[in-house]
mmCIF file of C-alpha atoms and ligand atoms in Angstrom:
data_model
loop_
_atom_site.group_PDB
_atom_site.id
_atom_site.type_symbol
_atom_site.label_atom_id
_atom_site.label_comp_id
_atom_site.label_asym_id
_atom_site.label_seq_id
_atom_site.Cartn_x
_atom_site.Cartn_y
_atom_site.Cartn_z
ATOM 1 C CA MET A 1 -0.437 73.504 -7.531
ATOM 2 C CA ASN A 2 -3.875 72.152 -8.507
ATOM 3 C CA LYS A 3 -5.805 70.216 -5.881
ATOM 4 C CA TYR A 4 -5.088 67.042 -7.859
ATOM 5 C CA PRO A 5 -1.965 66.978 -10.030
ATOM 6 C CA ASN A 6 -3.665 64.569 -12.507
ATOM 7 C CA SER A 7 -6.669 62.260 -12.644
ATOM 8 C CA ALA A 8 -4.666 59.336 -11.249
ATOM 9 C CA PHE A 9 -4.415 61.118 -7.919
ATOM 10 C CA GLU A 10 -8.178 61.461 -7.798
ATOM 11 C CA LYS A 11 -8.509 57.723 -8.384
ATOM 12 C CA TYR A 12 -6.240 56.782 -5.434
ATOM 13 C CA GLN A 13 -7.619 59.198 -2.826
ATOM 14 C CA GLY A 14 -8.462 56.390 -0.360
ATOM 15 C CA LEU A 15 -11.207 55.720 2.149
ATOM 16 C CA GLY A 16 -11.507 55.760 5.936
ATOM 17 C CA MET A 17 -8.053 55.551 7.460
ATOM 18 C CA THR A 18 -6.515 56.367 4.047
ATOM 19 C CA SER A 19 -8.969 59.129 3.076
ATOM 20 C CA GLN A 20 -8.296 62.730 2.083
ATOM 21 C CA ARG A 21 -9.566 63.808 5.480
ATOM 22 C CA THR A 22 -7.000 61.638 7.300
ATOM 23 C CA ARG A 23 -4.258 62.965 4.987
ATOM 24 C CA SER A 24 -5.247 66.549 5.733
ATOM 25 C CA ARG A 25 -5.043 65.832 9.477
ATOM 26 C CA LEU A 26 -1.402 64.782 8.933
ATOM 27 C CA VAL A 27 -0.803 68.090 7.145
ATOM 28 C CA LYS A 28 -2.212 69.974 10.127
ATOM 29 C CA ARG A 29 0.059 68.001 12.450
ATOM 30 C CA LEU A 30 3.144 68.866 10.295
ATOM 31 C CA LYS A 31 2.196 72.557 10.405
ATOM 32 C CA ASP A 32 1.972 72.320 14.180
ATOM 33 C CA LYS A 33 5.443 70.769 14.177
ATOM 34 C CA GLY A 34 6.912 73.743 12.330
ATOM 35 C CA ILE A 35 6.646 72.954 8.627
ATOM 36 C CA GLU A 36 5.905 76.245 6.899
ATOM 37 C CA SER A 37 6.239 75.771 3.137
ATOM 38 C CA SER A 38 2.794 75.828 1.604
ATOM 39 C CA GLU A 39 3.940 73.991 -1.481
ATOM 40 C CA VAL A 40 5.453 71.172 0.569
ATOM 41 C CA LEU A 41 2.293 70.934 2.702
ATOM 42 C CA SER A 42 0.092 70.823 -0.446
ATOM 43 C CA ALA A 43 2.183 68.070 -1.907
ATOM 44 C CA ILE A 44 1.795 65.999 1.329
ATOM 45 C CA ASP A 45 -1.931 66.746 1.212
ATOM 46 C CA VAL A 46 -2.339 65.137 -2.203
ATOM 47 C CA VAL A 47 0.175 62.235 -2.316
ATOM 48 C CA PRO A 48 -1.596 59.038 -1.207
ATOM 49 C CA ARG A 49 1.131 57.714 1.153
ATOM 50 C CA HIS A 50 -0.927 54.501 1.645
ATOM 51 C CA LEU A 51 -0.085 53.438 -1.931
ATOM 52 C CA PHE A 52 3.586 53.223 -0.951
ATOM 53 C CA LEU A 53 2.886 50.747 1.868
ATOM 54 C CA ASP A 54 1.730 47.152 2.020
ATOM 55 C CA GLU A 55 -1.994 46.609 2.618
ATOM 56 C CA ALA A 56 -1.347 45.495 6.241
ATOM 57 C CA MET A 57 0.284 48.838 7.017
ATOM 58 C CA ALA A 58 -2.174 51.066 5.112
ATOM 59 C CA SER A 59 -4.256 52.051 8.156
ATOM 60 C CA ARG A 60 -1.136 53.627 9.677
ATOM 61 C CA SER A 61 -0.123 55.516 6.551
ATOM 62 C CA TYR A 62 -1.018 58.947 7.931
ATOM 63 C CA GLU A 63 0.656 58.606 11.286
ATOM 64 C CA ASP A 64 3.751 60.786 11.516
ATOM 65 C CA THR A 65 6.089 57.756 11.748
ATOM 66 C CA ALA A 66 8.492 55.729 9.690
ATOM 67 C CA LEU A 67 7.093 52.319 8.782
ATOM 68 C CA PRO A 68 8.615 49.076 7.387
ATOM 69 C CA ILE A 69 8.602 48.553 3.619
ATOM 70 C CA GLY A 70 10.362 45.147 3.588
ATOM 71 C CA TYR A 71 14.032 44.263 2.891
ATOM 72 C CA GLY A 72 14.874 45.770 6.315
ATOM 73 C CA GLN A 73 14.088 49.323 5.067
ATOM 74 C CA THR A 74 11.554 51.957 6.051
ATOM 75 C CA ILE A 75 9.448 54.657 4.465
ATOM 76 C CA SER A 76 10.632 57.943 5.907
ATOM 77 C CA GLN A 77 8.620 59.737 8.581
ATOM 78 C CA PRO A 78 6.385 62.419 6.994
ATOM 79 C CA TRP A 79 7.884 65.219 9.158
ATOM 80 C CA VAL A 80 11.353 64.234 7.929
ATOM 81 C CA VAL A 81 10.244 64.203 4.279
ATOM 82 C CA ALA A 82 8.617 67.589 4.716
ATOM 83 C CA LYS A 83 11.581 69.125 6.535
ATOM 84 C CA MET A 84 14.142 67.843 3.985
ATOM 85 C CA THR A 85 12.062 68.992 1.023
ATOM 86 C CA GLU A 86 11.397 72.410 2.564
ATOM 87 C CA TRP A 87 15.077 72.989 3.272
ATOM 88 C CA LEU A 88 16.155 71.783 -0.181
ATOM 89 C CA LEU A 89 13.777 74.104 -1.991
ATOM 90 C CA ASP A 90 14.745 77.139 0.062
ATOM 91 C CA SER A 91 17.861 77.480 -2.105
ATOM 92 C CA SER A 92 19.632 80.466 -3.644
ATOM 93 C CA ILE A 93 19.404 78.827 -7.094
ATOM 94 C CA PRO A 94 16.323 77.441 -8.886
ATOM 95 C CA VAL A 95 15.820 73.805 -7.900
ATOM 96 C CA LYS A 96 15.045 71.990 -11.144
ATOM 97 C CA ARG A 97 17.140 68.787 -11.299
ATOM 98 C CA VAL A 98 17.455 66.771 -8.121
ATOM 99 C CA LEU A 99 19.432 63.651 -7.308
ATOM 100 C CA GLU A 100 17.807 61.398 -4.697
ATOM 101 C CA ILE A 101 19.758 58.627 -2.920
ATOM 102 C CA GLY A 102 17.526 55.834 -1.575
ATOM 103 C CA THR A 103 14.331 55.580 -3.599
ATOM 104 C CA GLY A 104 12.921 53.121 -1.041
ATOM 105 C CA SER A 105 9.104 53.126 -1.282
ATOM 106 C CA GLY A 106 9.172 56.120 -3.634
ATOM 107 C CA TYR A 107 7.121 58.367 -1.341
ATOM 108 C CA GLN A 108 9.747 61.121 -1.066
ATOM 109 C CA THR A 109 10.248 60.836 -4.825
ATOM 110 C CA ALA A 110 6.513 61.485 -5.389
ATOM 111 C CA ILE A 111 6.585 64.605 -3.209
ATOM 112 C CA LEU A 112 9.590 65.925 -5.099
ATOM 113 C CA ALA A 113 8.080 65.038 -8.454
ATOM 114 C CA LEU A 114 5.265 67.539 -7.804
ATOM 115 C CA LEU A 115 7.708 70.333 -6.892
ATOM 116 C CA VAL A 116 10.704 70.115 -9.245
ATOM 117 C CA ASP A 117 11.254 69.451 -12.951
ATOM 118 C CA LYS A 118 13.219 66.248 -12.854
ATOM 119 C CA ILE A 119 14.355 63.682 -10.333
ATOM 120 C CA TYR A 120 17.203 61.165 -10.657
ATOM 121 C CA SER A 121 16.555 58.514 -8.033
ATOM 122 C CA VAL A 122 19.082 55.834 -7.041
ATOM 123 C CA GLU A 123 18.373 52.682 -5.039
ATOM 124 C CA ARG A 124 20.625 49.700 -4.253
ATOM 125 C CA ILE A 125 17.829 47.110 -3.724
ATOM 126 C CA PRO A 126 16.357 46.284 -7.154
ATOM 127 C CA GLU A 127 13.055 44.924 -5.784
ATOM 128 C CA LEU A 128 12.328 48.182 -3.939
ATOM 129 C CA SER A 129 13.130 50.265 -6.991
ATOM 130 C CA VAL A 130 10.798 48.213 -9.172
ATOM 131 C CA LYS A 131 7.990 48.444 -6.645
ATOM 132 C CA ALA A 132 8.418 52.210 -6.308
ATOM 133 C CA GLN A 133 8.471 52.589 -10.066
ATOM 134 C CA ASP A 134 5.146 50.752 -10.366
ATOM 135 C CA VAL A 135 3.443 53.075 -7.824
ATOM 136 C CA LEU A 136 4.905 56.249 -9.305
ATOM 137 C CA GLN A 137 3.809 55.100 -12.733
ATOM 138 C CA ALA A 138 0.280 54.457 -11.443
ATOM 139 C CA LEU A 139 0.261 58.051 -10.226
ATOM 140 C CA GLU A 140 1.377 59.082 -13.728
ATOM 141 C CA LEU A 141 4.468 60.845 -12.401
ATOM 142 C CA GLU A 142 6.770 60.830 -15.362
ATOM 143 C CA ASN A 143 9.526 63.252 -14.490
ATOM 144 C CA ILE A 144 11.648 60.601 -12.737
ATOM 145 C CA ASP A 145 14.636 58.517 -13.883
ATOM 146 C CA PHE A 146 15.624 55.517 -11.807
ATOM 147 C CA ALA A 147 18.957 53.715 -11.362
ATOM 148 C CA ILE A 148 19.951 50.596 -9.421
ATOM 149 C CA SER A 149 23.235 51.701 -8.070
ATOM 150 C CA ASP A 150 25.313 52.584 -5.018
ATOM 151 C CA GLY A 151 24.475 56.186 -4.064
ATOM 152 C CA HIS A 152 27.980 56.764 -2.692
ATOM 153 C CA TRP A 153 28.899 57.423 -6.340
ATOM 154 C CA GLY A 154 25.962 59.746 -7.070
ATOM 155 C CA TRP A 155 24.966 59.668 -10.750
ATOM 156 C CA PRO A 156 27.942 61.204 -12.581
ATOM 157 C CA GLU A 157 26.436 60.925 -16.071
ATOM 158 C CA MET A 158 23.523 63.159 -15.018
ATOM 159 C CA ALA A 159 25.527 65.668 -12.923
ATOM 160 C CA PRO A 160 25.565 68.473 -11.992
ATOM 161 C CA PHE A 161 22.422 68.655 -9.838
ATOM 162 C CA ASP A 162 20.698 71.723 -8.408
ATOM 163 C CA ALA A 163 20.072 69.752 -5.243
ATOM 164 C CA ILE A 164 20.814 66.354 -3.674
ATOM 165 C CA ILE A 165 18.801 64.512 -1.019
ATOM 166 C CA SER A 166 19.808 61.280 0.725
ATOM 167 C CA ALA A 167 17.536 59.031 2.800
ATOM 168 C CA ALA A 168 20.405 56.750 3.795
ATOM 169 C CA SER A 169 23.039 57.670 6.349
ATOM 170 C CA PRO A 170 26.766 57.190 5.549
ATOM 171 C CA SER A 171 29.366 57.642 8.303
ATOM 172 C CA GLU A 172 31.026 60.423 6.298
ATOM 173 C CA LEU A 173 29.872 62.751 3.544
ATOM 174 C CA PRO A 174 30.561 60.967 0.195
ATOM 175 C CA VAL A 175 32.869 63.341 -1.745
ATOM 176 C CA GLU A 176 31.227 62.390 -5.106
ATOM 177 C CA LEU A 177 27.938 63.924 -3.941
ATOM 178 C CA VAL A 178 29.702 67.218 -3.261
ATOM 179 C CA ASN A 179 31.417 67.065 -6.658
ATOM 180 C CA GLN A 180 28.083 66.540 -8.448
ATOM 181 C CA LEU A 181 26.346 69.423 -6.750
ATOM 182 C CA LYS A 182 26.101 72.774 -8.613
ATOM 183 C CA GLU A 183 27.590 75.900 -7.112
ATOM 184 C CA GLY A 184 24.851 77.520 -4.995
ATOM 185 C CA GLY A 185 23.143 74.157 -4.641
ATOM 186 C CA ARG A 186 21.957 72.419 -1.503
ATOM 187 C CA LEU A 187 22.625 68.892 -0.283
ATOM 188 C CA ILE A 188 20.686 67.342 2.607
ATOM 189 C CA ILE A 189 21.843 64.074 4.168
ATOM 190 C CA PRO A 190 21.904 62.257 7.509
ATOM 191 C CA LEU A 191 25.413 61.488 8.748
ATOM 192 C CA GLY A 192 26.525 58.956 11.413
ATOM 193 C CA ASP A 193 26.020 55.373 12.441
ATOM 194 C CA SER A 194 24.253 54.689 15.755
ATOM 195 C CA GLU A 195 23.908 58.423 16.432
ATOM 196 C CA GLN A 196 22.854 60.468 13.445
ATOM 197 C CA GLN A 197 22.220 64.106 12.627
ATOM 198 C CA LEU A 198 20.509 65.562 9.603
ATOM 199 C CA TYR A 199 22.856 68.015 7.881
ATOM 200 C CA GLY A 200 22.312 70.605 5.211
ATOM 201 C CA PHE A 201 25.240 71.638 3.024
ATOM 202 C CA GLU A 202 25.346 74.686 0.781
ATOM 203 C CA LYS A 203 28.034 74.768 -1.878
ATOM 204 C CA THR A 204 29.675 78.106 -2.601
ATOM 205 C CA ALA A 205 32.576 78.851 -4.959
ATOM 206 C CA THR A 206 35.056 78.350 -2.180
ATOM 207 C CA LYS A 207 33.493 76.290 0.540
ATOM 208 C CA LEU A 208 30.771 74.069 1.882
ATOM 209 C CA ILE A 209 28.514 75.628 4.538
ATOM 210 C CA LYS A 210 27.276 73.013 6.989
ATOM 211 C CA THR A 211 24.104 73.329 9.090
ATOM 212 C CA CYS A 212 22.867 70.744 11.601
ATOM 213 C CA LEU A 213 19.076 70.510 11.203
ATOM 214 C CA ALA A 214 17.866 67.703 13.514
ATOM 215 C CA ASP A 215 18.637 64.512 15.391
ATOM 216 C CA VAL A 216 17.361 61.683 13.215
ATOM 217 C CA MET A 217 17.379 57.901 12.668
ATOM 218 C CA PHE A 218 17.778 56.738 9.083
ATOM 219 C CA VAL A 219 18.874 53.403 7.642
ATOM 220 C CA PRO A 220 22.616 53.145 6.897
ATOM 221 C CA MET A 221 24.025 53.906 3.440
ATOM 222 C CA LYS A 222 25.370 50.539 2.488
ATOM 223 C CA GLN A 223 28.141 49.737 0.018
ATOM 224 C CA GLY A 224 27.382 48.232 -3.370
ATOM 225 C CA ILE A 225 24.159 46.981 -4.827
ATOM 226 C CA GLU A 226 22.086 44.113 -3.333
ATOM 227 C CA ALA A 227 22.608 40.926 -5.342
HETATM 228 N N1 SAH B 1 12.594 58.149 1.131
HETATM 229 C C1 SAH B 1 12.500 56.725 1.143
HETATM 230 C C2 SAH B 1 13.435 56.191 2.175
HETATM 231 C C3 SAH B 1 13.703 54.756 2.108
HETATM 232 S S1 SAH B 1 14.875 54.199 3.332
HETATM 233 C C4 SAH B 1 11.067 56.391 1.520
HETATM 234 O O1 SAH B 1 10.418 57.234 2.123
HETATM 235 O O2 SAH B 1 10.596 55.286 1.235
HETATM 236 C C5 SAH B 1 16.404 54.493 2.514
HETATM 237 C C6 SAH B 1 16.694 53.735 1.285
HETATM 238 O O3 SAH B 1 18.072 53.901 0.956
HETATM 239 C C7 SAH B 1 16.493 52.221 1.402
HETATM 240 O O4 SAH B 1 15.576 51.763 0.448
HETATM 241 C C8 SAH B 1 17.905 51.648 1.122
HETATM 242 O O5 SAH B 1 17.900 50.417 0.428
HETATM 243 C C9 SAH B 1 18.540 52.754 0.332
HETATM 244 N N2 SAH B 1 20.020 52.731 0.356
HETATM 245 C C10 SAH B 1 20.869 52.429 1.352
HETATM 246 N N3 SAH B 1 22.148 52.509 0.972
HETATM 247 C C11 SAH B 1 22.099 52.930 -0.349
HETATM 248 C C12 SAH B 1 23.110 53.210 -1.287
HETATM 249 N N4 SAH B 1 24.423 53.090 -1.015
HETATM 250 N N5 SAH B 1 22.699 53.581 -2.533
HETATM 251 C C13 SAH B 1 21.392 53.687 -2.848
HETATM 252 N N6 SAH B 1 20.411 53.453 -1.979
HETATM 253 C C14 SAH B 1 20.755 53.070 -0.726
#
């Protein structure tokens, strides 16, 4: 990957607490915490996370923490974004078309947009989706389709997907997501309510191989779309 994916990235590099130097310190921290994929680390190094947060939160953009983005939701912790992306890409099939549940701020979407061909991103809160679309457009990331919908149903019209990633935690694995995953593909999703674990699933011809990857805290996967 080039240092800057396009000229828009150069424009939004940031200053001081949002500068390239601060972002690179986060990358170093993620490496120390066990993230190995150089392509994931380079994506985190170039994506201006501060653009996905409100002004008041910008100075904390490169801390390795989840932060509020309004509507009771949060931008995912960078380590979690890195871990999920790394695991998803380490697949036995080429990862080209990815379904994302929970667009949220659009930060995870931006990281993926630099690493795969096409992302289908679903969000149930229209205001969040619109805000994320504005930022991703400003960054000139054009390989993303958005839907306002309930992620429990996946995105059947666009299936099958090479990989599926969810940033919202249902109590049980939604069967539609498994149906819409290609054979050989990977699905990564937190499961549980007050206690959650991050699970990776690999779909083979005959079964689903389940791996527990970490203890995590995500927002719940809610039913329906927000009116
Ligand atoms: N990766 C995003 C995470 C946002 S938090 C980021 O870093 O910003 C998870 C998001 O999932 C929230 O925006 C929430 O509204 C959304 N969500 C929750 N339940 C959902 C559902 N059933 N369908 C689609 N999105 C859902």
